[in-house]
mmCIF file of C-alpha atoms in Angstrom:
data_model
loop_
_atom_site.group_PDB
_atom_site.id
_atom_site.type_symbol
_atom_site.label_atom_id
_atom_site.label_comp_id
_atom_site.label_asym_id
_atom_site.label_seq_id
_atom_site.Cartn_x
_atom_site.Cartn_y
_atom_site.Cartn_z
ATOM 1 C CA UNK A 1367 35.311 3.701 4.226
ATOM 2 C CA UNK A 1368 33.558 2.228 1.321
ATOM 3 C CA UNK A 1369 33.924 4.042 -2.209
ATOM 4 C CA UNK A 1370 31.010 5.758 -3.401
ATOM 5 C CA UNK A 1371 31.361 3.406 -6.489
ATOM 6 C CA UNK A 1372 30.873 0.070 -4.841
ATOM 7 C CA UNK A 1373 27.804 -1.478 -5.288
ATOM 8 C CA UNK A 1374 25.283 -1.474 -2.803
ATOM 9 C CA UNK A 1375 22.903 -4.621 -1.988
ATOM 10 C CA UNK A 1376 20.346 -4.472 0.976
ATOM 11 C CA UNK A 1377 18.347 -7.575 2.230
ATOM 12 C CA UNK A 1378 14.687 -7.069 3.416
ATOM 13 C CA UNK A 1379 15.247 -9.450 6.105
ATOM 14 C CA UNK A 1380 18.618 -8.272 7.194
ATOM 15 C CA UNK A 1381 17.286 -4.557 7.264
ATOM 16 C CA UNK A 1382 14.792 -5.793 9.784
ATOM 17 C CA UNK A 1383 17.049 -8.088 11.772
ATOM 18 C CA UNK A 1384 20.400 -5.735 11.362
ATOM 19 C CA UNK A 1385 18.867 -2.016 11.996
ATOM 20 C CA UNK A 1386 22.664 -0.639 12.168
ATOM 21 C CA UNK A 1387 23.089 -1.772 8.520
ATOM 22 C CA UNK A 1388 21.018 1.104 6.989
ATOM 23 C CA UNK A 1389 23.539 3.569 8.817
ATOM 24 C CA UNK A 1390 26.994 1.600 8.129
ATOM 25 C CA UNK A 1391 27.496 3.430 4.743
ATOM 26 C CA UNK A 1392 28.265 7.126 4.769
ATOM 27 C CA UNK A 1393 27.703 7.586 1.249
ATOM 28 C CA UNK A 1394 24.195 6.226 1.497
ATOM 29 C CA UNK A 1395 22.467 9.895 1.501
ATOM 30 C CA UNK A 1396 25.011 11.178 -1.518
ATOM 31 C CA UNK A 1397 24.568 7.966 -4.219
ATOM 32 C CA UNK A 1398 21.673 8.277 -6.465
ATOM 33 C CA UNK A 1399 23.366 6.228 -9.704
ATOM 34 C CA UNK A 1400 20.805 4.549 -12.000
ATOM 35 C CA UNK A 1401 18.001 7.391 -10.910
ATOM 36 C CA UNK A 1402 17.145 4.697 -8.388
ATOM 37 C CA UNK A 1403 15.656 6.354 -4.612
ATOM 38 C CA UNK A 1404 18.074 6.199 -1.832
ATOM 39 C CA UNK A 1405 17.174 2.961 0.667
ATOM 40 C CA UNK A 1406 14.886 4.383 3.401
ATOM 41 C CA UNK A 1407 16.225 5.288 6.439
ATOM 42 C CA UNK A 1408 15.858 3.794 9.850
ATOM 43 C CA UNK A 1409 13.483 6.405 10.833
ATOM 44 C CA UNK A 1410 12.178 8.784 8.758
ATOM 45 C CA UNK A 1411 9.276 10.613 7.514
ATOM 46 C CA UNK A 1412 8.456 11.785 4.083
ATOM 47 C CA UNK A 1413 6.080 13.805 1.999
ATOM 48 C CA UNK A 1414 3.662 11.665 -0.303
ATOM 49 C CA UNK A 1415 3.254 13.976 -3.548
ATOM 50 C CA UNK A 1416 1.237 10.981 -4.901
ATOM 51 C CA UNK A 1417 -1.647 11.258 -2.487
ATOM 52 C CA UNK A 1418 -4.575 13.870 -2.334
ATOM 53 C CA UNK A 1419 -7.124 14.577 0.128
ATOM 54 C CA UNK A 1420 -11.179 15.247 -0.447
ATOM 55 C CA UNK A 1421 -12.868 16.859 2.448
ATOM 56 C CA UNK A 1422 -16.429 15.201 3.178
ATOM 57 C CA UNK A 1423 -18.498 17.025 5.788
ATOM 58 C CA UNK A 1424 -21.837 17.881 7.019
ATOM 59 C CA UNK A 1425 -24.496 16.286 9.674
ATOM 60 C CA UNK A 1426 -24.585 12.938 7.705
ATOM 61 C CA UNK A 1427 -21.175 12.832 7.021
ATOM 62 C CA UNK A 1428 -20.352 9.365 9.446
ATOM 63 C CA UNK A 1429 -23.536 7.558 7.806
ATOM 64 C CA UNK A 1430 -23.294 8.323 4.597
ATOM 65 C CA UNK A 1431 -19.263 7.379 4.533
ATOM 66 C CA UNK A 1432 -20.374 4.371 6.694
ATOM 67 C CA UNK A 1433 -22.426 2.754 3.856
ATOM 68 C CA UNK A 1434 -19.664 3.107 1.230
ATOM 69 C CA UNK A 1435 -16.093 1.595 2.988
ATOM 70 C CA UNK A 1436 -15.304 -1.348 3.676
ATOM 71 C CA UNK A 1437 -14.959 -1.050 7.216
ATOM 72 C CA UNK A 1438 -16.504 0.272 10.328
ATOM 73 C CA UNK A 1439 -15.623 3.855 11.756
ATOM 74 C CA UNK A 1440 -13.852 3.176 14.924
ATOM 75 C CA UNK A 1441 -14.695 4.157 18.260
ATOM 76 C CA UNK A 1442 -17.991 4.061 20.610
ATOM 77 C CA UNK A 1443 -19.283 7.520 19.061
ATOM 78 C CA UNK A 1444 -18.045 7.833 15.723
ATOM 79 C CA UNK A 1445 -18.685 11.306 15.339
ATOM 80 C CA UNK A 1446 -16.243 12.100 18.265
ATOM 81 C CA UNK A 1447 -13.667 9.808 17.035
ATOM 82 C CA UNK A 1448 -9.883 11.473 16.797
ATOM 83 C CA UNK A 1449 -8.872 7.763 14.945
ATOM 84 C CA UNK A 1450 -7.628 7.335 11.789
ATOM 85 C CA UNK A 1451 -7.956 4.463 9.826
ATOM 86 C CA UNK A 1452 -7.478 2.622 6.679
ATOM 87 C CA UNK A 1453 -10.004 1.581 4.216
ATOM 88 C CA UNK A 1454 -11.574 0.979 0.730
ATOM 89 C CA UNK A 1455 -14.428 1.719 -1.752
ATOM 90 C CA UNK A 1456 -15.986 -1.188 -3.690
ATOM 91 C CA UNK A 1457 -18.105 -1.315 -6.753
ATOM 92 C CA UNK A 1458 -21.222 -3.063 -6.532
ATOM 93 C CA UNK A 1459 -19.313 -6.351 -8.182
ATOM 94 C CA UNK A 1460 -17.075 -5.989 -5.068
ATOM 95 C CA UNK A 1461 -14.104 -4.695 -7.386
ATOM 96 C CA UNK A 1462 -11.973 -2.143 -5.711
ATOM 97 C CA UNK A 1463 -12.517 1.434 -6.981
ATOM 98 C CA UNK A 1464 -10.053 2.869 -4.298
ATOM 99 C CA UNK A 1465 -8.100 2.293 -1.187
ATOM 100 C CA UNK A 1466 -7.726 4.999 1.208
ATOM 101 C CA UNK A 1467 -7.398 6.560 4.781
ATOM 102 C CA UNK A 1468 -9.611 8.336 6.371
ATOM 103 C CA UNK A 1469 -9.165 10.941 9.390
ATOM 104 C CA UNK A 1470 -11.786 12.650 11.171
ATOM 105 C CA UNK A 1471 -11.279 16.508 11.521
ATOM 106 C CA UNK A 1472 -13.607 17.697 14.192
ATOM 107 C CA UNK A 1473 -11.171 17.380 17.019
ATOM 108 C CA UNK A 1474 -8.196 19.145 14.982
ATOM 109 C CA UNK A 1475 -7.901 23.067 16.004
ATOM 110 C CA UNK A 1476 -5.488 23.578 12.871
ATOM 111 C CA UNK A 1477 -8.428 21.920 10.837
ATOM 112 C CA UNK A 1478 -11.258 24.551 12.043
ATOM 113 C CA UNK A 1479 -8.870 27.263 11.977
ATOM 114 C CA UNK A 1480 -8.173 26.976 8.359
ATOM 115 C CA UNK A 1481 -11.233 25.172 6.774
ATOM 116 C CA UNK A 1482 -13.730 27.073 4.576
ATOM 117 C CA UNK A 1483 -16.653 28.277 6.925
ATOM 118 C CA UNK A 1484 -19.029 25.588 5.384
ATOM 119 C CA UNK A 1485 -16.713 22.840 6.836
ATOM 120 C CA UNK A 1486 -15.834 24.481 10.469
ATOM 121 C CA UNK A 1487 -18.261 23.190 13.449
ATOM 122 C CA UNK A 1488 -19.103 20.116 11.483
ATOM 123 C CA UNK A 1489 -18.720 16.507 11.471
ATOM 124 C CA UNK A 1490 -16.164 16.013 8.808
ATOM 125 C CA UNK A 1491 -13.430 13.727 7.244
ATOM 126 C CA UNK A 1492 -10.493 13.827 5.406
ATOM 127 C CA UNK A 1493 -10.540 11.113 2.734
ATOM 128 C CA UNK A 1494 -7.054 9.929 1.391
ATOM 129 C CA UNK A 1495 -6.279 8.957 -1.981
ATOM 130 C CA UNK A 1496 -4.142 8.163 -5.101
ATOM 131 C CA UNK A 1497 -3.638 11.446 -6.769
ATOM 132 C CA UNK A 1498 -4.535 10.427 -10.046
ATOM 133 C CA UNK A 1499 -7.983 9.376 -9.152
ATOM 134 C CA UNK A 1500 -9.092 12.458 -6.714
ATOM 135 C CA UNK A 1501 -11.725 13.311 -9.063
ATOM 136 C CA UNK A 1502 -12.826 9.802 -9.356
ATOM 137 C CA UNK A 1503 -13.398 9.590 -5.608
ATOM 138 C CA UNK A 1504 -15.320 12.755 -5.545
ATOM 139 C CA UNK A 1505 -17.747 12.042 -7.939
ATOM 140 C CA UNK A 1506 -18.324 8.444 -6.328
ATOM 141 C CA UNK A 1507 -18.848 10.474 -3.428
ATOM 142 C CA UNK A 1508 -21.556 12.581 -4.701
ATOM 143 C CA UNK A 1509 -23.135 9.827 -6.687
ATOM 144 C CA UNK A 1510 -25.539 8.313 -3.905
ATOM 145 C CA UNK A 1511 -26.080 11.735 -1.815
ATOM 146 C CA UNK A 1512 -29.711 12.140 -2.644
ATOM 147 C CA UNK A 1513 -31.104 14.020 0.249
ATOM 148 C CA UNK A 1514 -27.925 13.556 2.882
ATOM 149 C CA UNK A 1515 -27.088 16.526 4.708
ATOM 150 C CA UNK A 1516 -22.878 16.306 3.576
ATOM 151 C CA UNK A 1517 -20.700 18.364 1.194
ATOM 152 C CA UNK A 1518 -17.512 17.259 -0.904
ATOM 153 C CA UNK A 1519 -14.860 19.277 -1.444
ATOM 154 C CA UNK A 1520 -11.489 18.271 -3.449
ATOM 155 C CA UNK A 1521 -8.779 20.101 -1.568
ATOM 156 C CA UNK A 1522 -6.251 22.291 -3.622
ATOM 157 C CA UNK A 1523 -2.956 20.532 -4.153
ATOM 158 C CA UNK A 1524 -0.687 21.320 -1.848
ATOM 159 C CA UNK A 1525 -3.592 23.185 0.537
ATOM 160 C CA UNK A 1526 -2.472 20.139 3.201
ATOM 161 C CA UNK A 1527 0.063 17.557 2.495
ATOM 162 C CA UNK A 1528 0.230 13.677 3.284
ATOM 163 C CA UNK A 1529 2.954 12.649 5.517
ATOM 164 C CA UNK A 1530 4.321 9.159 5.758
ATOM 165 C CA UNK A 1531 6.467 8.075 9.145
ATOM 166 C CA UNK A 1532 8.398 5.012 9.576
ATOM 167 C CA UNK A 1533 10.595 3.659 12.625
ATOM 168 C CA UNK A 1534 10.861 4.531 15.983
ATOM 169 C CA UNK A 1535 8.292 7.612 15.773
ATOM 170 C CA UNK A 1536 5.786 9.293 17.449
ATOM 171 C CA UNK A 1537 3.942 12.708 17.173
ATOM 172 C CA UNK A 1538 1.851 14.995 18.593
ATOM 173 C CA UNK A 1539 0.514 16.252 15.323
ATOM 174 C CA UNK A 1540 -3.536 16.555 15.471
ATOM 175 C CA UNK A 1541 -4.292 14.979 12.211
ATOM 176 C CA UNK A 1542 -2.934 11.413 12.414
ATOM 177 C CA UNK A 1543 -2.914 7.653 12.641
ATOM 178 C CA UNK A 1544 -1.477 4.380 12.686
ATOM 179 C CA UNK A 1545 -0.671 2.787 9.673
ATOM 180 C CA UNK A 1546 -2.157 -0.888 9.901
ATOM 181 C CA UNK A 1547 -1.273 -2.665 7.403
ATOM 182 C CA UNK A 1548 1.848 -3.896 8.308
ATOM 183 C CA UNK A 1549 2.582 -2.468 11.979
ATOM 184 C CA UNK A 1550 4.942 -1.188 13.401
ATOM 185 C CA UNK A 1551 7.113 -1.286 10.057
ATOM 186 C CA UNK A 1552 4.541 1.303 8.459
ATOM 187 C CA UNK A 1553 4.644 3.794 11.061
ATOM 188 C CA UNK A 1554 1.967 6.639 10.986
ATOM 189 C CA UNK A 1555 0.300 8.645 8.236
ATOM 190 C CA UNK A 1556 0.169 12.158 9.402
ATOM 191 C CA UNK A 1557 -1.753 15.498 7.861
ATOM 192 C CA UNK A 1558 -0.485 18.956 8.175
ATOM 193 C CA UNK A 1559 -1.681 22.026 6.358
ATOM 194 C CA UNK A 1560 0.189 23.713 3.682
ATOM 195 C CA UNK A 1561 4.085 24.010 3.732
ATOM 196 C CA UNK A 1562 4.256 23.098 7.472
ATOM 197 C CA UNK A 1563 6.449 19.828 8.157
ATOM 198 C CA UNK A 1564 5.456 17.170 10.944
ATOM 199 C CA UNK A 1565 7.415 17.100 14.284
ATOM 200 C CA UNK A 1566 8.301 13.619 14.529
ATOM 201 C CA UNK A 1567 10.470 12.150 17.506
ATOM 202 C CA UNK A 1568 12.586 10.543 17.498
ATOM 203 C CA UNK A 1569 15.496 11.644 15.293
ATOM 204 C CA UNK A 1570 13.666 10.813 12.552
ATOM 205 C CA UNK A 1571 15.152 12.223 9.235
ATOM 206 C CA UNK A 1572 13.617 14.049 6.293
ATOM 207 C CA UNK A 1573 13.348 11.136 3.243
ATOM 208 C CA UNK A 1574 11.759 11.290 0.147
ATOM 209 C CA UNK A 1575 8.338 9.721 -1.463
ATOM 210 C CA UNK A 1576 10.106 7.608 -3.655
ATOM 211 C CA UNK A 1577 12.263 5.774 -0.748
ATOM 212 C CA UNK A 1578 8.840 5.340 0.981
ATOM 213 C CA UNK A 1579 7.803 3.365 -2.212
ATOM 214 C CA UNK A 1580 11.211 1.223 -1.863
ATOM 215 C CA UNK A 1581 10.223 0.720 1.800
ATOM 216 C CA UNK A 1582 6.713 -0.047 0.642
ATOM 217 C CA UNK A 1583 7.607 -2.302 -2.138
ATOM 218 C CA UNK A 1584 9.878 -4.425 0.272
ATOM 219 C CA UNK A 1585 7.268 -4.907 2.997
ATOM 220 C CA UNK A 1586 4.825 -6.206 -0.054
ATOM 221 C CA UNK A 1587 2.216 -3.224 0.603
ATOM 222 C CA UNK A 1588 0.481 -2.363 -2.534
ATOM 223 C CA UNK A 1589 -1.034 1.321 -2.827
ATOM 224 C CA UNK A 1590 -3.124 3.573 -5.493
ATOM 225 C CA UNK A 1591 -4.438 2.524 -8.554
ATOM 226 C CA UNK A 1592 -1.723 1.370 -10.380
ATOM 227 C CA UNK A 1593 -0.891 -1.539 -7.855
ATOM 228 C CA UNK A 1594 -4.653 -1.876 -7.124
ATOM 229 C CA UNK A 1595 -6.572 -1.511 -10.545
ATOM 230 C CA UNK A 1596 -9.594 0.626 -10.629
ATOM 231 C CA UNK A 1597 -12.731 -1.553 -11.522
ATOM 232 C CA UNK A 1598 -10.322 -4.777 -11.939
ATOM 233 C CA UNK A 1599 -9.135 -5.937 -8.506
ATOM 234 C CA UNK A 1600 -10.365 -7.571 -6.245
ATOM 235 C CA UNK A 1601 -9.917 -6.182 -2.304
ATOM 236 C CA UNK A 1602 -8.358 -9.959 -0.912
ATOM 237 C CA UNK A 1603 -6.369 -10.583 -3.820
ATOM 238 C CA UNK A 1604 -4.917 -6.790 -3.512
ATOM 239 C CA UNK A 1605 -4.380 -7.773 0.534
ATOM 240 C CA UNK A 1606 -6.777 -5.203 1.608
ATOM 241 C CA UNK A 1607 -8.225 -7.837 3.957
ATOM 242 C CA UNK A 1608 -4.602 -8.502 5.260
ATOM 243 C CA UNK A 1609 -3.952 -4.885 5.569
ATOM 244 C CA UNK A 1610 -6.761 -4.288 8.216
ATOM 245 C CA UNK A 1611 -8.795 -2.759 5.610
ATOM 246 C CA UNK A 1612 -12.076 -4.984 5.395
ATOM 247 C CA UNK A 1613 -14.187 -5.318 8.714
ATOM 248 C CA UNK A 1614 -15.887 -8.753 7.855
ATOM 249 C CA UNK A 1615 -18.462 -8.373 10.705
ATOM 250 C CA UNK A 1616 -19.555 -5.062 9.150
ATOM 251 C CA UNK A 1617 -23.128 -5.118 7.398
ATOM 252 C CA UNK A 1618 -24.392 -3.247 4.301
ATOM 253 C CA UNK A 1619 -22.002 -1.422 2.125
ATOM 254 C CA UNK A 1620 -21.504 -1.255 -1.587
ATOM 255 C CA UNK A 1621 -19.641 -4.571 -2.872
ATOM 256 C CA UNK A 1622 -20.120 -6.401 0.419
ATOM 257 C CA UNK A 1623 -22.040 -9.621 -0.881
ATOM 258 C CA UNK A 1624 -18.899 -11.046 -2.973
ATOM 259 C CA UNK A 1625 -16.199 -9.852 -0.281
ATOM 260 C CA UNK A 1626 -17.962 -11.915 2.754
ATOM 261 C CA UNK A 1627 -18.920 -14.933 0.453
ATOM 262 C CA UNK A 1628 -15.378 -14.804 -0.669
ATOM 263 C CA UNK A 1629 -14.059 -14.615 2.933
ATOM 264 C CA UNK A 1630 -16.084 -17.513 4.231
ATOM 265 C CA UNK A 1631 -16.482 -20.140 1.347
ATOM 266 C CA UNK A 1632 -13.969 -19.033 -1.127
ATOM 267 C CA UNK A 1633 -10.203 -19.665 -1.447
ATOM 268 C CA UNK A 1634 -8.072 -16.970 -2.463
ATOM 269 C CA UNK A 1635 -5.826 -18.396 -4.951
ATOM 270 C CA UNK A 1636 -3.781 -15.156 -6.257
ATOM 271 C CA UNK A 1637 -2.146 -12.254 -4.052
ATOM 272 C CA UNK A 1638 -0.209 -9.589 -4.309
ATOM 273 C CA UNK A 1639 3.683 -10.142 -3.389
ATOM 274 C CA UNK A 1640 7.018 -8.340 -3.469
ATOM 275 C CA UNK A 1641 9.077 -9.797 -6.387
ATOM 276 C CA UNK A 1642 12.409 -9.226 -7.417
ATOM 277 C CA UNK A 1643 13.817 -9.189 -10.981
ATOM 278 C CA UNK A 1644 17.084 -10.921 -12.469
ATOM 279 C CA UNK A 1645 18.770 -11.779 -15.562
ATOM 280 C CA UNK A 1646 18.087 -15.025 -17.356
ATOM 281 C CA UNK A 1647 22.204 -15.997 -16.408
ATOM 282 C CA UNK A 1648 21.668 -15.309 -12.981
ATOM 283 C CA UNK A 1649 20.919 -17.014 -10.064
ATOM 284 C CA UNK A 1650 17.482 -16.827 -8.600
ATOM 285 C CA UNK A 1651 17.808 -14.669 -5.637
ATOM 286 C CA UNK A 1652 17.399 -16.316 -2.110
ATOM 287 C CA UNK A 1653 16.115 -13.397 -0.058
ATOM 288 C CA UNK A 1654 14.418 -10.062 -1.387
ATOM 289 C CA UNK A 1655 17.340 -7.789 -2.165
ATOM 290 C CA UNK A 1656 16.982 -3.961 -3.350
ATOM 291 C CA UNK A 1657 20.206 -2.927 -5.704
ATOM 292 C CA UNK A 1658 19.910 0.601 -5.387
ATOM 293 C CA UNK A 1659 22.459 1.128 -8.445
ATOM 294 C CA UNK A 1660 20.604 -1.207 -10.643
ATOM 295 C CA UNK A 1661 20.316 0.304 -14.101
ATOM 296 C CA UNK A 1662 17.740 -1.595 -15.712
ATOM 297 C CA UNK A 1663 14.150 -0.899 -17.989
ATOM 298 C CA UNK A 1664 11.195 -1.923 -15.846
ATOM 299 C CA UNK A 1665 8.755 -3.607 -17.669
ATOM 300 C CA UNK A 1666 5.546 -1.966 -18.409
ATOM 301 C CA UNK A 1667 2.466 -2.307 -16.455
ATOM 302 C CA UNK A 1668 0.295 -5.359 -16.460
ATOM 303 C CA UNK A 1669 2.308 -7.933 -18.338
ATOM 304 C CA UNK A 1670 1.758 -11.671 -17.814
ATOM 305 C CA UNK A 1671 4.309 -13.535 -15.694
ATOM 306 C CA UNK A 1672 4.537 -17.051 -17.051
ATOM 307 C CA UNK A 1673 6.757 -20.624 -16.099
ATOM 308 C CA UNK A 1674 10.051 -20.683 -18.131
ATOM 309 C CA UNK A 1675 10.206 -23.273 -21.020
ATOM 310 C CA UNK A 1676 6.567 -24.290 -19.924
ATOM 311 C CA UNK A 1677 3.026 -24.125 -21.461
ATOM 312 C CA UNK A 1678 -0.208 -23.326 -19.487
ATOM 313 C CA UNK A 1679 -1.954 -20.359 -18.201
ATOM 314 C CA UNK A 1680 -0.535 -16.928 -16.837
ATOM 315 C CA UNK A 1681 1.494 -17.386 -13.326
ATOM 316 C CA UNK A 1682 0.669 -13.932 -12.402
ATOM 317 C CA UNK A 1683 0.860 -10.032 -13.240
ATOM 318 C CA UNK A 1684 3.739 -7.628 -13.478
ATOM 319 C CA UNK A 1685 2.219 -4.129 -11.547
ATOM 320 C CA UNK A 1686 5.131 -2.030 -11.313
ATOM 321 C CA UNK A 1687 8.558 -1.483 -9.279
ATOM 322 C CA UNK A 1688 11.703 0.395 -8.824
ATOM 323 C CA UNK A 1689 15.013 -0.922 -9.668
ATOM 324 C CA UNK A 1690 15.544 -4.532 -9.094
ATOM 325 C CA UNK A 1691 12.337 -4.741 -6.813
ATOM 326 C CA UNK A 1692 8.292 -4.381 -7.596
ATOM 327 C CA UNK A 1693 4.956 -5.663 -6.753
ATOM 328 C CA UNK A 1694 2.850 -8.403 -8.974
ATOM 329 C CA UNK A 1695 -0.173 -10.290 -8.931
ATOM 330 C CA UNK A 1696 0.982 -13.908 -8.230
ATOM 331 C CA UNK A 1697 -0.938 -17.367 -8.337
ATOM 332 C CA UNK A 1698 0.045 -18.375 -4.824
ATOM 333 C CA UNK A 1699 0.210 -22.458 -5.483
ATOM 334 C CA UNK A 1700 2.195 -21.584 -8.557
ATOM 335 C CA UNK A 1701 4.857 -18.899 -7.989
ATOM 336 C CA UNK A 1702 5.114 -19.947 -3.994
ATOM 337 C CA UNK A 1703 5.250 -23.418 -1.897
ATOM 338 C CA UNK A 1704 1.763 -22.006 -0.529
ATOM 339 C CA UNK A 1705 -0.607 -24.397 0.013
ATOM 340 C CA UNK A 1706 -4.633 -23.543 -0.435
ATOM 341 C CA UNK A 1707 -5.713 -27.219 -1.142
ATOM 342 C CA UNK A 1708 -5.075 -30.873 -0.479
ATOM 343 C CA UNK A 1709 -3.198 -30.785 -3.366
ATOM 344 C CA UNK A 1710 -0.461 -28.797 -2.202
ATOM 345 C CA UNK A 1711 1.661 -26.227 -4.357
ATOM 346 C CA UNK A 1712 2.622 -26.795 -7.829
ATOM 347 C CA UNK A 1713 5.757 -25.281 -7.373
ATOM 348 C CA UNK A 1714 8.871 -27.422 -8.165
ATOM 349 C CA UNK A 1715 12.754 -26.330 -7.182
ATOM 350 C CA UNK A 1716 13.740 -25.930 -10.410
ATOM 351 C CA UNK A 1717 10.736 -23.718 -11.783
ATOM 352 C CA UNK A 1718 11.970 -20.082 -12.707
ATOM 353 C CA UNK A 1719 9.232 -17.171 -13.903
ATOM 354 C CA UNK A 1720 9.603 -14.623 -16.569
ATOM 355 C CA UNK A 1721 7.646 -11.528 -17.658
ATOM 356 C CA UNK A 1722 6.581 -11.999 -21.117
ATOM 357 C CA UNK A 1723 8.136 -9.149 -22.223
ATOM 358 C CA UNK A 1724 9.351 -9.679 -26.027
ATOM 359 C CA UNK A 1725 10.655 -6.351 -27.377
ATOM 360 C CA UNK A 1726 14.162 -5.168 -27.038
ATOM 361 C CA UNK A 1727 14.368 -1.920 -25.155
ATOM 362 C CA UNK A 1728 16.940 0.988 -24.672
ATOM 363 C CA UNK A 1729 17.998 2.351 -21.472
ATOM 364 C CA UNK A 1730 19.437 -0.371 -19.703
ATOM 365 C CA UNK A 1731 19.488 -4.381 -19.561
ATOM 366 C CA UNK A 1732 16.076 -6.422 -19.293
ATOM 367 C CA UNK A 1733 15.647 -8.579 -16.378
ATOM 368 C CA UNK A 1734 12.904 -10.470 -17.364
ATOM 369 C CA UNK A 1735 13.191 -13.409 -14.949
ATOM 370 C CA UNK A 1736 11.177 -12.635 -11.367
ATOM 371 C CA UNK A 1737 10.713 -13.955 -8.350
ATOM 372 C CA UNK A 1738 7.833 -13.690 -6.041
ATOM 373 C CA UNK A 1739 8.515 -13.910 -1.952
ATOM 374 C CA UNK A 1740 5.914 -14.389 0.531
ATOM 375 C CA UNK A 1741 6.412 -11.820 3.733
ATOM 376 C CA UNK A 1742 5.827 -13.549 7.226
ATOM 377 C CA UNK A 1743 3.137 -10.808 7.917
ATOM 378 C CA UNK A 1744 0.835 -12.684 5.208
ATOM 379 C CA UNK A 1745 1.310 -16.004 6.867
ATOM 380 C CA UNK A 1746 0.577 -14.293 10.045
ATOM 381 C CA UNK A 1747 -2.774 -12.753 8.873
ATOM 382 C CA UNK A 1748 -3.638 -15.945 6.979
ATOM 383 C CA UNK A 1749 -3.485 -17.506 10.288
ATOM 384 C CA UNK A 1750 -5.718 -14.992 11.931
ATOM 385 C CA UNK A 1751 -8.430 -15.152 9.302
ATOM 386 C CA UNK A 1752 -8.504 -19.045 9.808
ATOM 387 C CA UNK A 1753 -9.299 -18.893 13.813
ATOM 388 C CA UNK A 1754 -11.792 -16.119 13.374
ATOM 389 C CA UNK A 1755 -13.948 -17.889 10.405
ATOM 390 C CA UNK A 1756 -16.513 -19.960 12.392
ATOM 391 C CA UNK A 1757 -15.540 -23.302 11.009
ATOM 392 C CA UNK A 1758 -11.998 -22.389 11.055
#
């Protein structure tokens, strides 16, 4: 049996190809050295306290919501659909305001039983958003109301809870949706009343929000306005298109013009990618590897990334992370071997990149080197978009 003092390293590629690796160490659920979350279990569910809910309801709720979000409400009859979905709100200049999940509620007996009288027996939706941004989104929803017959209410913290479930999971809970950002790896989204926990099959164990964060980062999935900065981030650079959050066939919504023009005529030169931190005396990693025991101080949000020993414009921007892994907005032709134009990638085999972090810090060693990885699902979605374009 391994000692609980031994270092634990987990490769994202190995975890996908060799599922039993997750269960090979009986100390996995006990070790929390360095304050980093444990590796997410193979099949699990976790409550997400970093997300909050808004109720949008009323006879005009579907039509009103349709004009504000980047996707169509699914189904032949939007007012009778049971399917939740991922989407986004943009401002008039096409910048991201909020990344969201949207859940219809009219079909749910649980919701009809517990909801306030004004929200019962009405077309309605629960909108899941970054907890820090819930009031800002509620204000945005009311901004265009005019004579629309809708109501907007921020649910009390804990009134209903958001869960993510991943692995070999199914559920019969009434309010849920497939998380299609990276299927099947991202699993399900489930909404439950109060302190009720979802019934998730098969053999799903309860995990934590931070472990869900590790799971998400290793897949390269940004979430919330720390990683998708409000009124700054562009939807394609934030992978919202790759994560099925934009319907390019949809007409007329706020922010549509720049988004559609970029899709059909532009080149997306930057995207959010998973990255790994390492020290200047270490070799660059070959695969994205989460070190649960990494006792390091993470760089502050928003710092620039540049080539080591080379001048020039910024190669990217650090967005945040946990342990020795994180997410960064990266110039694709500079930090990866991705070729977007006829000139090809500018990356050479000897190139290394560093986070521009000058101050000496306490609380652990400072890892200022960073390497970006392009997830396989990025390449699949890029090819899908190429084929779907009229001139593809």
